[in-house]
XYZ file of C-alpha atoms in Angstrom:
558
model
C -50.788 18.992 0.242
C -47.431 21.244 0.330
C -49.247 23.494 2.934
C -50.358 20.902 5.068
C -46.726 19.195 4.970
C -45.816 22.862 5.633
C -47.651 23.052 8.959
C -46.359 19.256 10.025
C -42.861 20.060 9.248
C -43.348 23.643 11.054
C -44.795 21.443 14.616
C -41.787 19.045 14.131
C -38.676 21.095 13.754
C -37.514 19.013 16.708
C -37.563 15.578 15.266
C -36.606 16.660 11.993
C -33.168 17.458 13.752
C -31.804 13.948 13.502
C -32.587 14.163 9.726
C -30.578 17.448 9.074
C -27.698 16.366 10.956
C -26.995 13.221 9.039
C -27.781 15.090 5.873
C -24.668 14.577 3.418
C -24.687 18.375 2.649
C -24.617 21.932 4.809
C -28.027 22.787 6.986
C -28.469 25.707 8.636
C -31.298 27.318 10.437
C -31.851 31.043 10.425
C -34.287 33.551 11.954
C -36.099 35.202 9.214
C -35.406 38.828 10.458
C -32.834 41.464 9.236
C -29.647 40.299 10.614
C -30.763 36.835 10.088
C -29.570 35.213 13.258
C -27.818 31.812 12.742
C -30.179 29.340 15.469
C -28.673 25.951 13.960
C -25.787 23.995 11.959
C -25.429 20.680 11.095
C -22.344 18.803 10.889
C -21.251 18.782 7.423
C -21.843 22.869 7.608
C -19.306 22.966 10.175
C -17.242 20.617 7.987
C -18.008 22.598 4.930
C -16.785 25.910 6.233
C -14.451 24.331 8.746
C -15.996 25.933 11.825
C -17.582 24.568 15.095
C -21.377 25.438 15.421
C -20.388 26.942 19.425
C -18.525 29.823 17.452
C -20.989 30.649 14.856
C -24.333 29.915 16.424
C -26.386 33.228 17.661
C -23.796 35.378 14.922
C -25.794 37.166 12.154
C -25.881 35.096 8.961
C -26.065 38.177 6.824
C -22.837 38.258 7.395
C -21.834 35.349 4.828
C -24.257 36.699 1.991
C -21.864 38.745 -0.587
C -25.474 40.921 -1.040
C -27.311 41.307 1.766
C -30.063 42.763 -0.351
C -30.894 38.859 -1.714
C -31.257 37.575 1.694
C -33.925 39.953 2.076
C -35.448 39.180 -1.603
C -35.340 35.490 -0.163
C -36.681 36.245 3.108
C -39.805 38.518 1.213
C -40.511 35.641 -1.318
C -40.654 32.751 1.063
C -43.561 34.944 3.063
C -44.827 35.526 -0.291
C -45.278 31.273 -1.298
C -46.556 30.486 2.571
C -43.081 29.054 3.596
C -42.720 26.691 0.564
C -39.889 25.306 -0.290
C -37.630 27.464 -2.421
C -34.782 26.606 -4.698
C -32.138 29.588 -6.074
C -28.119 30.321 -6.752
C -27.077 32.826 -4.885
C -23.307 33.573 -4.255
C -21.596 33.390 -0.505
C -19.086 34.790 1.675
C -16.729 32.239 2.897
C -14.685 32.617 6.292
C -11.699 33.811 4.571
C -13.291 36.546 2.217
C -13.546 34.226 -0.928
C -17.094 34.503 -2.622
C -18.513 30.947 -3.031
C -21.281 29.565 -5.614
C -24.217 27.488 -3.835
C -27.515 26.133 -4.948
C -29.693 26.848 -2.064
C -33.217 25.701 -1.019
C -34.940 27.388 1.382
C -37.689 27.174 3.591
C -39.846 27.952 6.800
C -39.975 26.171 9.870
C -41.093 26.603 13.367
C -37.990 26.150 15.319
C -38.254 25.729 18.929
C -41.518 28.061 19.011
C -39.934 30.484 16.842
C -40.405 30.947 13.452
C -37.515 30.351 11.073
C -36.170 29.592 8.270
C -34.150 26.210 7.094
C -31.324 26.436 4.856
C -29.666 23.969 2.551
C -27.070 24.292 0.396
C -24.505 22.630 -2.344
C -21.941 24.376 -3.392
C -21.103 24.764 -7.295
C -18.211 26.903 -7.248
C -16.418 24.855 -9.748
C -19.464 24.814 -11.830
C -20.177 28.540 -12.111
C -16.480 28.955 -12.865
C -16.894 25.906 -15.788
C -19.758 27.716 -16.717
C -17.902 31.267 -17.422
C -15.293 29.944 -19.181
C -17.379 27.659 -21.555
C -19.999 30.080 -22.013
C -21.735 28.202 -25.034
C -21.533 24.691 -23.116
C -23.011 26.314 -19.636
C -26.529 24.075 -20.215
C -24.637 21.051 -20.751
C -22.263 21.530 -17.780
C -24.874 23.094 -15.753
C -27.559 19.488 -16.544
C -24.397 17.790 -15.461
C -23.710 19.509 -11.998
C -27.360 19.527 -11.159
C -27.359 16.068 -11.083
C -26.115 15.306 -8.076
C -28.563 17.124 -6.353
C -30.931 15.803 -3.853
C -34.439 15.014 -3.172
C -36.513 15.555 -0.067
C -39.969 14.049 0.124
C -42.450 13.398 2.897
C -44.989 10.487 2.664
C -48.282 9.879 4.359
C -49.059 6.339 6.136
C -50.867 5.147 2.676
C -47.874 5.064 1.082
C -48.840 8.290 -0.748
C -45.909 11.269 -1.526
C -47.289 14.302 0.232
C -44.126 16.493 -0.632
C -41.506 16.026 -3.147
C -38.694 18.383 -3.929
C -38.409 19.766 -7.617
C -35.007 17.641 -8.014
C -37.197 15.069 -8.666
C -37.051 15.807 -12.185
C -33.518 16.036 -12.436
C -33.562 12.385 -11.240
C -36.064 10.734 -12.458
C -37.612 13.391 -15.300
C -40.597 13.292 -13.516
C -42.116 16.862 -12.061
C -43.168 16.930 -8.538
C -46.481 17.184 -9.408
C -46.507 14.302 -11.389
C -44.370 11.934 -8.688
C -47.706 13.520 -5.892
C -49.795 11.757 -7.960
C -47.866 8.437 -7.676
C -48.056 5.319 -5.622
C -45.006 3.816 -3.479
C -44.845 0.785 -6.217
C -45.250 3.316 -9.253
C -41.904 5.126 -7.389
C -40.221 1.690 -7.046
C -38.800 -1.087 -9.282
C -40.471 -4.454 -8.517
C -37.580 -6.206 -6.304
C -37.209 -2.910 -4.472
C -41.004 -2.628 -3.496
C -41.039 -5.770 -2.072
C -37.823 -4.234 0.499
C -39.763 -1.355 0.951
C -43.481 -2.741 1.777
C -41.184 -4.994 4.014
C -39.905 -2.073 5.578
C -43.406 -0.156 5.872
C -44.948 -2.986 7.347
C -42.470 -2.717 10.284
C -43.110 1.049 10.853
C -47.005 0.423 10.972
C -46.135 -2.531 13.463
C -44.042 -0.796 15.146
C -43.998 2.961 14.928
C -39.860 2.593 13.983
C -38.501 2.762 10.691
C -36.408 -0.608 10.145
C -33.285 0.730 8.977
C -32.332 4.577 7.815
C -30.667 4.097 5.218
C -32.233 1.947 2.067
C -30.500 0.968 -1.421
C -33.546 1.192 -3.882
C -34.039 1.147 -7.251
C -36.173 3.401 -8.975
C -37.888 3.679 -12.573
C -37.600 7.159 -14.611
C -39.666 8.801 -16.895
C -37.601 7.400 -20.277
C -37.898 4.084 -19.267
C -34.800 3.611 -17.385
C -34.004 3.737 -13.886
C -31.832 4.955 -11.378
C -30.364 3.398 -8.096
C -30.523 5.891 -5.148
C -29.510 6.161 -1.167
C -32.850 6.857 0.496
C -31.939 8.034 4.442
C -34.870 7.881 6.071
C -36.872 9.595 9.388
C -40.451 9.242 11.024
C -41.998 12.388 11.009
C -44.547 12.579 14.550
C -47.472 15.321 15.804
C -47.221 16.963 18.968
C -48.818 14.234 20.918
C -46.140 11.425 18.917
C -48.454 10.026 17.110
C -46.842 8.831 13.907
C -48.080 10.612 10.808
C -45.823 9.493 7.820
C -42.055 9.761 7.154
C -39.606 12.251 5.581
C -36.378 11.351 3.481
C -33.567 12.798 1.707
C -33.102 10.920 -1.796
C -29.632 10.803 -3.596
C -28.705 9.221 -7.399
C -26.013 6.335 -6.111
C -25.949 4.788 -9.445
C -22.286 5.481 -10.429
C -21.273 4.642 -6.432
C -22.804 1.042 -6.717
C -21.607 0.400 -10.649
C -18.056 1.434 -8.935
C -18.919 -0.588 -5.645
C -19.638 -3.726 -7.670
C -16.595 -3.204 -9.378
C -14.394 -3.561 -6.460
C -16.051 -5.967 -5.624
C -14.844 -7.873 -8.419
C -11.846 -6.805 -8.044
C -11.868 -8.074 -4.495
C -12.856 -11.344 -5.407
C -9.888 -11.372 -7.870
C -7.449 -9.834 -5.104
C -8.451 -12.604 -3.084
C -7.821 -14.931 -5.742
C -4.282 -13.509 -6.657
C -0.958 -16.067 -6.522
C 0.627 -13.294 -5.018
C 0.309 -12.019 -1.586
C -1.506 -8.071 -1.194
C -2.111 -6.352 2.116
C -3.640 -3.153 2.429
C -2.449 -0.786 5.427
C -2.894 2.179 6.624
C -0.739 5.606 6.384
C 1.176 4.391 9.856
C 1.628 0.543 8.071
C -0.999 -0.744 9.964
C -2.753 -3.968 8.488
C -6.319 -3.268 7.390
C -6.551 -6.354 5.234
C -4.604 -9.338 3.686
C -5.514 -11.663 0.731
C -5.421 -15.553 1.468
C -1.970 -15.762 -0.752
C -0.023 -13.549 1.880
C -1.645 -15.513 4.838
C -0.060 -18.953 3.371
C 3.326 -16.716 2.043
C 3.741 -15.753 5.775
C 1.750 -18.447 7.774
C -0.235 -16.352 9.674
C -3.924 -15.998 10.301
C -5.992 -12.956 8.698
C -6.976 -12.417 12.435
C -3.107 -12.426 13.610
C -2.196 -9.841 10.997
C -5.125 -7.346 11.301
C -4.140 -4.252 12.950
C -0.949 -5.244 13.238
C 2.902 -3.184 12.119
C 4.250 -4.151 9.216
C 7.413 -4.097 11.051
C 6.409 -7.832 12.896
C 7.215 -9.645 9.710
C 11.124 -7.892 10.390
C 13.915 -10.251 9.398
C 16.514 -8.416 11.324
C 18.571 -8.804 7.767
C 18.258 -5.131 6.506
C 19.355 -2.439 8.533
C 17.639 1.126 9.478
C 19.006 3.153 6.414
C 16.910 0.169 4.144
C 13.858 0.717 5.903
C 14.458 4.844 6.148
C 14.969 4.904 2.103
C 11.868 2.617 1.583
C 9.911 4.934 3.854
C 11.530 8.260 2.506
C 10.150 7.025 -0.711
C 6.539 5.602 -0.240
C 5.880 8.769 1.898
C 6.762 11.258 -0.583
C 4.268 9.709 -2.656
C 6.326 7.336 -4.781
C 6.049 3.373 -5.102
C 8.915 1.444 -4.257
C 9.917 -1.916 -5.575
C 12.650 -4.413 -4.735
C 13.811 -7.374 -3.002
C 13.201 -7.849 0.486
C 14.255 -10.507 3.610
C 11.056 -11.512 5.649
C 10.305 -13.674 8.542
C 7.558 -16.173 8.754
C 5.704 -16.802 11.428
C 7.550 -20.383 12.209
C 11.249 -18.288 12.206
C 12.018 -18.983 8.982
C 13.772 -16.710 6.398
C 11.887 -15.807 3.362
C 12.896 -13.658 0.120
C 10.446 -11.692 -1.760
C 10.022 -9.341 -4.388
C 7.621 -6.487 -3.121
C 6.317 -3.591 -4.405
C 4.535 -0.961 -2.196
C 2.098 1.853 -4.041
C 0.988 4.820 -1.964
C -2.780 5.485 -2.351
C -3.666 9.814 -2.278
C -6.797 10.883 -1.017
C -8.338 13.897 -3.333
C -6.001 16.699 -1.513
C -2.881 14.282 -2.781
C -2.208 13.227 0.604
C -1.105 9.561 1.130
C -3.799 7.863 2.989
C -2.820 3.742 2.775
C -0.169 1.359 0.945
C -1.037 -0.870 -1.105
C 1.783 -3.644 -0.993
C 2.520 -6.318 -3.490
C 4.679 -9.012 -2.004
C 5.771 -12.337 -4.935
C 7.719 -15.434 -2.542
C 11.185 -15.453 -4.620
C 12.480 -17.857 -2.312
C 13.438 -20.501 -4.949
C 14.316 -18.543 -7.409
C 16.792 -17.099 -4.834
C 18.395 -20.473 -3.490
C 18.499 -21.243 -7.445
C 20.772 -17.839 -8.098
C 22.701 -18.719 -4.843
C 23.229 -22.259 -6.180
C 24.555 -21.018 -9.886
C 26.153 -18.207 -8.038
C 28.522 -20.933 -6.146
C 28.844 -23.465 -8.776
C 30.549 -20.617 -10.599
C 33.170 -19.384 -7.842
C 33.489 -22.901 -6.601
C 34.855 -26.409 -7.206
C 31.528 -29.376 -7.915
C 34.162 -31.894 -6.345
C 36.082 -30.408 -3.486
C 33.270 -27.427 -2.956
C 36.401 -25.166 -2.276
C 36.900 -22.192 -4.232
C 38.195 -22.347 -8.170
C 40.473 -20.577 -10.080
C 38.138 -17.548 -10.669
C 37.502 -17.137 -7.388
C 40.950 -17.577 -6.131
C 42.097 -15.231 -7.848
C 39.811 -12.870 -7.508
C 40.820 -13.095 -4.019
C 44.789 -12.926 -5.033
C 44.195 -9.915 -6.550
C 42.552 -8.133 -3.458
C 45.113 -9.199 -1.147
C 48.421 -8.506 -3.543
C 46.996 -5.217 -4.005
C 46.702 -4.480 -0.417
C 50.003 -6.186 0.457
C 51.342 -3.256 -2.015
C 49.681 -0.692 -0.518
C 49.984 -1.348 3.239
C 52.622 -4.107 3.137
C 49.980 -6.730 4.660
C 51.726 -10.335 4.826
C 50.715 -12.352 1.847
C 52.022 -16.048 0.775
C 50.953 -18.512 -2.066
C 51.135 -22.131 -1.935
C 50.925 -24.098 -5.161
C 50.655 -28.083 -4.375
C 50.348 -31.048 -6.678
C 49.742 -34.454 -5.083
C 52.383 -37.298 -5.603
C 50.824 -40.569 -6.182
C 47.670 -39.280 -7.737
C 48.079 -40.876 -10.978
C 48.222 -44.061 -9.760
C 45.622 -44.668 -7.267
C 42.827 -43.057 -10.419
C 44.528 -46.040 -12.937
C 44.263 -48.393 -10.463
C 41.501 -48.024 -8.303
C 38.824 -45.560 -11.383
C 38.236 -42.120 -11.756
C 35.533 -42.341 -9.087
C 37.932 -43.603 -6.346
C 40.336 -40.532 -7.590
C 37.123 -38.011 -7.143
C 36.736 -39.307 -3.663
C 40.297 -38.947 -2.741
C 40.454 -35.398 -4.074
C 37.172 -34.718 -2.383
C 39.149 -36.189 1.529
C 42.077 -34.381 0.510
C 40.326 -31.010 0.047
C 38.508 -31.706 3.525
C 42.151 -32.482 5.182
C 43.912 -29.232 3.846
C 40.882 -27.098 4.916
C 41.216 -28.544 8.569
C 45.112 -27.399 8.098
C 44.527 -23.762 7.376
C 43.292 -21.063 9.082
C 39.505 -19.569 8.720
C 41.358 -16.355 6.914
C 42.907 -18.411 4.684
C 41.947 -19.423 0.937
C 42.326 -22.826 -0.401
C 41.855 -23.645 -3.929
C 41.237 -26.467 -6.431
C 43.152 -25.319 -10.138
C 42.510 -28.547 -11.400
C 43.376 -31.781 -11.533
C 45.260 -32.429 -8.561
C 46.439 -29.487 -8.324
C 45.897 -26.699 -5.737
C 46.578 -23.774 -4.426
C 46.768 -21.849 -0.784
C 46.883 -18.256 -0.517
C 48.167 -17.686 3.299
C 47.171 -13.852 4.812
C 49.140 -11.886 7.221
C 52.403 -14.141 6.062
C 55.581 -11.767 6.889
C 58.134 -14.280 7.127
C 59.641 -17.349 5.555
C 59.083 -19.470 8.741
C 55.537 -18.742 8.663
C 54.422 -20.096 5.015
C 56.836 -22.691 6.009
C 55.520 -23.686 8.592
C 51.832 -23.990 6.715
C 53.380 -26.186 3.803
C 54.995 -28.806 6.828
C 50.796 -28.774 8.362
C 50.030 -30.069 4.462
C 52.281 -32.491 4.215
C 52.084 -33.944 7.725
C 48.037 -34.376 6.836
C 49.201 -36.769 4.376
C 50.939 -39.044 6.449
C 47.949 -40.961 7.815
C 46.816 -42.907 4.721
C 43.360 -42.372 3.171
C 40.387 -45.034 3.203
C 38.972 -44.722 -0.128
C 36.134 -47.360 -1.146
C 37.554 -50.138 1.744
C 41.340 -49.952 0.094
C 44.286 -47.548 2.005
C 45.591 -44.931 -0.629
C 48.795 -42.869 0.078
C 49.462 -40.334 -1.126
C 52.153 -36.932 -0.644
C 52.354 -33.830 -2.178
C 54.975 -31.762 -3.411
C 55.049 -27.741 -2.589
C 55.600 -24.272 -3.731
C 55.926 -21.647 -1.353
C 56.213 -17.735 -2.700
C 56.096 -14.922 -0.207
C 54.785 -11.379 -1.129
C 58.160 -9.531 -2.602
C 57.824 -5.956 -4.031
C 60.028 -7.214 -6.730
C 56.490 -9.147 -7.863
C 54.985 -6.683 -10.354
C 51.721 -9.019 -10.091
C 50.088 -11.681 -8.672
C 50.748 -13.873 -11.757
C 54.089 -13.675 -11.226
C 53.400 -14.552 -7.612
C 52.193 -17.744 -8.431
C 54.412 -18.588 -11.469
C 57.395 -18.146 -8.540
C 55.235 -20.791 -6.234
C 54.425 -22.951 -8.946
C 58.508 -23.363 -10.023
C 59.007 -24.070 -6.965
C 56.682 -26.669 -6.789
C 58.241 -28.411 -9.826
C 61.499 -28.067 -7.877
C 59.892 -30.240 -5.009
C 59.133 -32.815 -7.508
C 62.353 -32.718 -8.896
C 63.684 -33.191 -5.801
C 62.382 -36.333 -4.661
C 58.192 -35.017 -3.976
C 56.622 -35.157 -0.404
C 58.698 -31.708 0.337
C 58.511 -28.149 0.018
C 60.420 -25.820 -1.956
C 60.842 -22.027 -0.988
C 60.966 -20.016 -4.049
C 63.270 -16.732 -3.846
C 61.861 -13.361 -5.459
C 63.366 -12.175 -8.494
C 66.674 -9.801 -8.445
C 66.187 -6.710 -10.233
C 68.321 -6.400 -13.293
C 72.485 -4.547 -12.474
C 71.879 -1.085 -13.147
C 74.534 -0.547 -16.823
C-alpha cells in the first residue's frame, strides 16, 4: 500500500503543491544529488528562516546541513526504503550561522519530471536544549515535544487509509499499521463521522472536497480521544481522475478547550455592566461590548474601525493624551478618570482603564480598554464639593471659601501691591421683617438680597454670606479710597427700591465697612476686623451708610 501511495504521490507532485503550501510548518523540495539543489519552499519555510523562496530557490541545500555527510546518509537510506517516508533529528544551519534542532521527515517525489526529494521539518531547538540540561527527564520532555507533531495520511475512495504517518501513534497510540487496517468510522467519533460521510458524499458527487479544513474528533487507543484540525486535498492521476485524498492531521485539543473558553468569556464580556472595546495597536476599534454601545450611544457598526480619538471631549489637552499614550505604549496599563463625548454632544465622565496586550516577542499588539460611566457619582462630588464652599440659601460663597480667596489675594497684594478692599455689611431692618413676616419670608429676602449685591459687583469680585445677615465683599484691583467707596454707595443704592417678599413690600438698608489693603495689615484677619469696626461704626451712626475704616498707625518709635 505505501509503495503504491509512493508512485501516486510521485505522478502528483503538482497537485500536492496546494497542500504543502498551506502546511502550518517548513516544506522544502530538494534534488536528491550531491549539492542537493533547493527546487521548492513553501511559505512558512520562508517565514521560518525569514527568507523569500526567489533568493534561495536553485542554491545548494547542503549548504544549511551542519554535516553534510547526513544529508548523504539520508539521501542513501531513502533509495534504500523505495522513497518511503522517513522520519529523523538531524541538526541545521540557520542563515546567520546558529545550528538549529529539527525533526525532519523525508521523502521522494517526482517533481516536475524530476526526481526529488520532499522535506518537512519542525524545529525543536528548545527541546534538545531542555533535553541537555535535564538529562534524566529527556523522555518525559522529549513525549511532550513530540506531541505536537503532525500526521499525513492518504485515503482511497472506500474510505480506506492507504498511508498514514508514524505520528499516528503519538496521537492516537495507535501504530500506522494498525490505523491501515481501520475504517473511516473506526478513525472517527460518532458525531464526527456523520460530518465526514457528509463531506465524502460531496467529493464522490462532485469530485471537490467540501471544505479544507475539518474540526473532528477522534477516538485513541486508551479509550479517550483527541480533537484535531484535519486540512484536507484531492489527490488526482495523470488523466484527473480522482483517486482518493491526502491530509495533514494536527492534535487541536488544547486550541478548542482554550477557544471555548473565550468563548465564555465572550459571552460574559458581552454581558459586563461596564463598557470594553478591544482595538488595535493604532486605537483602532476591532470590537465593543453592548454596555459601551449604550455608555456612548453609538452603534457596534458606527464604532468598528473607527479612532478612539472620535469619542474626544475637547476637555483634556495634548500633554493628557501624550502621557496616556507614553504609558500604554511602553507596555504599561493606565487607569484614571477621563471626559468623553457621546454621540448626542453630551459630556460624559468615566473611569477607564486601558491594558496593553504583548504578542509572544513582548510587543504590544491591541488595548484592551475598560471604560465604568462615573457620571453621577461625579455631579454627586461636584454637588458636596459646592455645598461645602458655598451658601444653601444665597448659593454665594461662605466663609471657607471667602477666605480662602482673602488669603490669595492679601498675599499677592503684599507681594506685588495688587489693589485689594473688604466690605463687611449687615442689613438694617432684618430683624424685623423675620419676626414679623417668619423665618421663611427672612430666607427669601436674604436669598433677593444676595441676587441684588451680585448684580452690583463686578465678575472679579467675591461676595460672601458669613451668616446671618451678614456679608462680606472682597473688591480686587481696589487702589484708592474712592474706589471701594464708590462699591459700598452701588450696595446701598440697591436697597432703595423695596423688596416684594411673599405679596408684602419689605425695606430694608444696610450698614457698611470698608477696609483697603494697608501694609500696616499683618493679615487678612486684621483686614476684616478693620472693615467689620467700621461697620459697627455705620450702625452707630444712624445705619443705611458706610464707614471708611483707617489702617492702624504703627507704634512711636521710644
Amino acid at each position: 500500500l505505501v509503495r503504491r501511495y509512493m508512485r501516486r504521490l510521485r505522478r502528483s507532485a503538482r497537485n500536492c503543491l496546494g497542500l504543502m503550501e498551506e502546511a502550518p510548518f517548513p516544506v522544502a523540495v530538494t534534488r536528491p544529488e550531491a549539492d542537493g539543489e533547493l527546487l521548492y519552499i513553501n511559505r512558512c519555510a520562508e517565514e521560518y528562516y525569514g527568507v523569500s523562496r526567489h533568493d534561495v530557490v536553485g542554491r545548494p541545500a547542503q549548504g544549511f546541513w551542519r554535516n553534510p555527510e547526513q544529508r548523504q546518509q539520508m539521501v542513501d537510506e531513502l533509495h534504500r526504503r523505495g522513497g518511503r517516508w522517513l522520519g529523523f533529528e538531524v541538526q541545521l544551519q540557520g542563515l546567520e550561522g546558529k545550528p538549529v534542532w529539527v525533526l525532519m521527515s523525508a521523502a521522494c517525489i517526482d517533481f516536475e519530471g524530476r526526481e526529488a526529494i520532499v522535506l518537512s521539518f519542525h524545529d525543536i531547538t528548545q527541546r534538545k536544549r531542555t533535553e541537555m540540561a535535564l538529562g534524566q527527564s529527556e523522555q518525559r520532555f522529549r513525549t511532550l515535544a513530540e506531541s505536537a507533531y503532525d500526521v499525513i495520511w492518504t485515503m482511497d475512495l472506500n474510505g480506506r487509509f492507504t498511508y498514514i504517518s508514524p505520528s499516528v501513534e503519538r496521537l492516537r497510540g495507535y501504530t500506522p499499521e494498525e490505523v491501515l487496517q481501520q475504517s473511516m468510522a473506526e478513525a472517527l467519533t460518532p458525531d464526527s463521522m456523520s460530518q465526514a460521510a457528509e463531506g465524502f458524499a460531496y467529493l464522490l458527487r462532485t469530485g471537490q472536497v467540501l471544505k479544507h479544513h475539518w474540526e473532528l474528533e477522534q477516538p485513541c487507543k486508551d479509550g479517550s480521544t483527541v480533537w484535531t484540525d484535519a486540512i484536507v486535498n484531492v489527490l488526482r492521476d495523470d488523466e484527473g481522475h480522482l483517486t482518493g485524498l491526502l491530509g495533514i492531521t494536527r492534535d487541536i485539543t488544547a486550541e478548542r478547550k482554550l477557544r471555548q473558553e473565550l468563548q465564555s468569556r465572550s459571552v460574559a464580556v458581552d454581558a459586563a455592566a461596564e463598557g470594553v472595546i478591544i482595538t488595535d495597536a493604532n486605537g483602532v476599534v476591532e470590537y465593543a461590548n453592548p454596555a459601551f454601545c449604550d455608555m456612548t450611544g453609538y452603534s457596534l457598526e458606527e464604532v468598528l474601525g473607527q479612532r478612539t480619538s472620535r469619542f474626544k471631549s475637547g476637555v483634556h489637552d495634548a500633554d493628557f493624551y501624550r502621557q496616556l499614550w507614553g504609558t500604554i505604549t511602553s507596555g504599561n496599563p493606565w487607569r484614571g478618570e477621563v471626559v468623553n463625548r457621546r454621540k448626542d454632544g453630551m459630556l460624559y465622565h468615566e473611569l477607564l482603564t486601558i491594558a496593553p496586550v504583548k504578542n509572544e516577542q513582548g510587543a504590544v499588539v491591541r488595548y484592551v480598554a475598560i471604560k465604568h460611566d462615573i457620571s453621577e457619582r461625579k455631579r454627586i462630588e461636584q454637588r458636596l464639593e459646592h455645598l461645602a464652599h458655598f451658601d444653601l440659601l444665597t448659593d454665594l460663597p461662605n466663609r471657607t471659601l471667602f477666605f480662602d480667596r482673602l488669603q490669595q489675594a492679601f498675599f499677592r497684594a503684599q507681594r506685588y501691591q495688587e489693589g485689594l478692599a473688604v466690605l463687611v455689611l449687615d442689613l438694617d431692618g432684618f430683624k424685623a421683617v423675620n419676626d414679623s413676616q417668619g423665618h421663611q419670608a427672612g430666607d427669601l429676602l436674604l436669598a433677593a438680597f444676595a441676587y441684588r449685591l451680585k448684580q452690583t459687583l463686578r465678575q472679579s469680585d467675591t461676595a460672601a454670606r458669613m451668616g446671618g445677615d451678614e456679608f462680606t465683599v472682597l473688591l480686587h484691583g481696589v487702589r484708592q479710597d474712592e474706589d471701594a467707596v464708590t462699591a459700598a454707595n452701588k450696595v446701598l443704592e440697591s436697597l432703595v427700591q423695596p423688596f416684594d417678599i411673599l405679596g408684602q413690600r419689605c425695606q430694608v438698608s444696610a450698614s457698611i465697612g470698608v477696609a483697603l489693603f494697608h501694609q500696616a495689615y499683618a493679615s487678612p484677619d486684621m483686614l476684616v476686623q478693620a472693615a467689620d469696626g467700621a461697620m459697627y461704626e455705620a450702625k452707630r451712626a444712624g445705619k443705611n451708610r458706610w464707614v471708611l475704616a483707617r489702617p492702624p498707625q504703627p507704634a512711636p518709635e521710644s
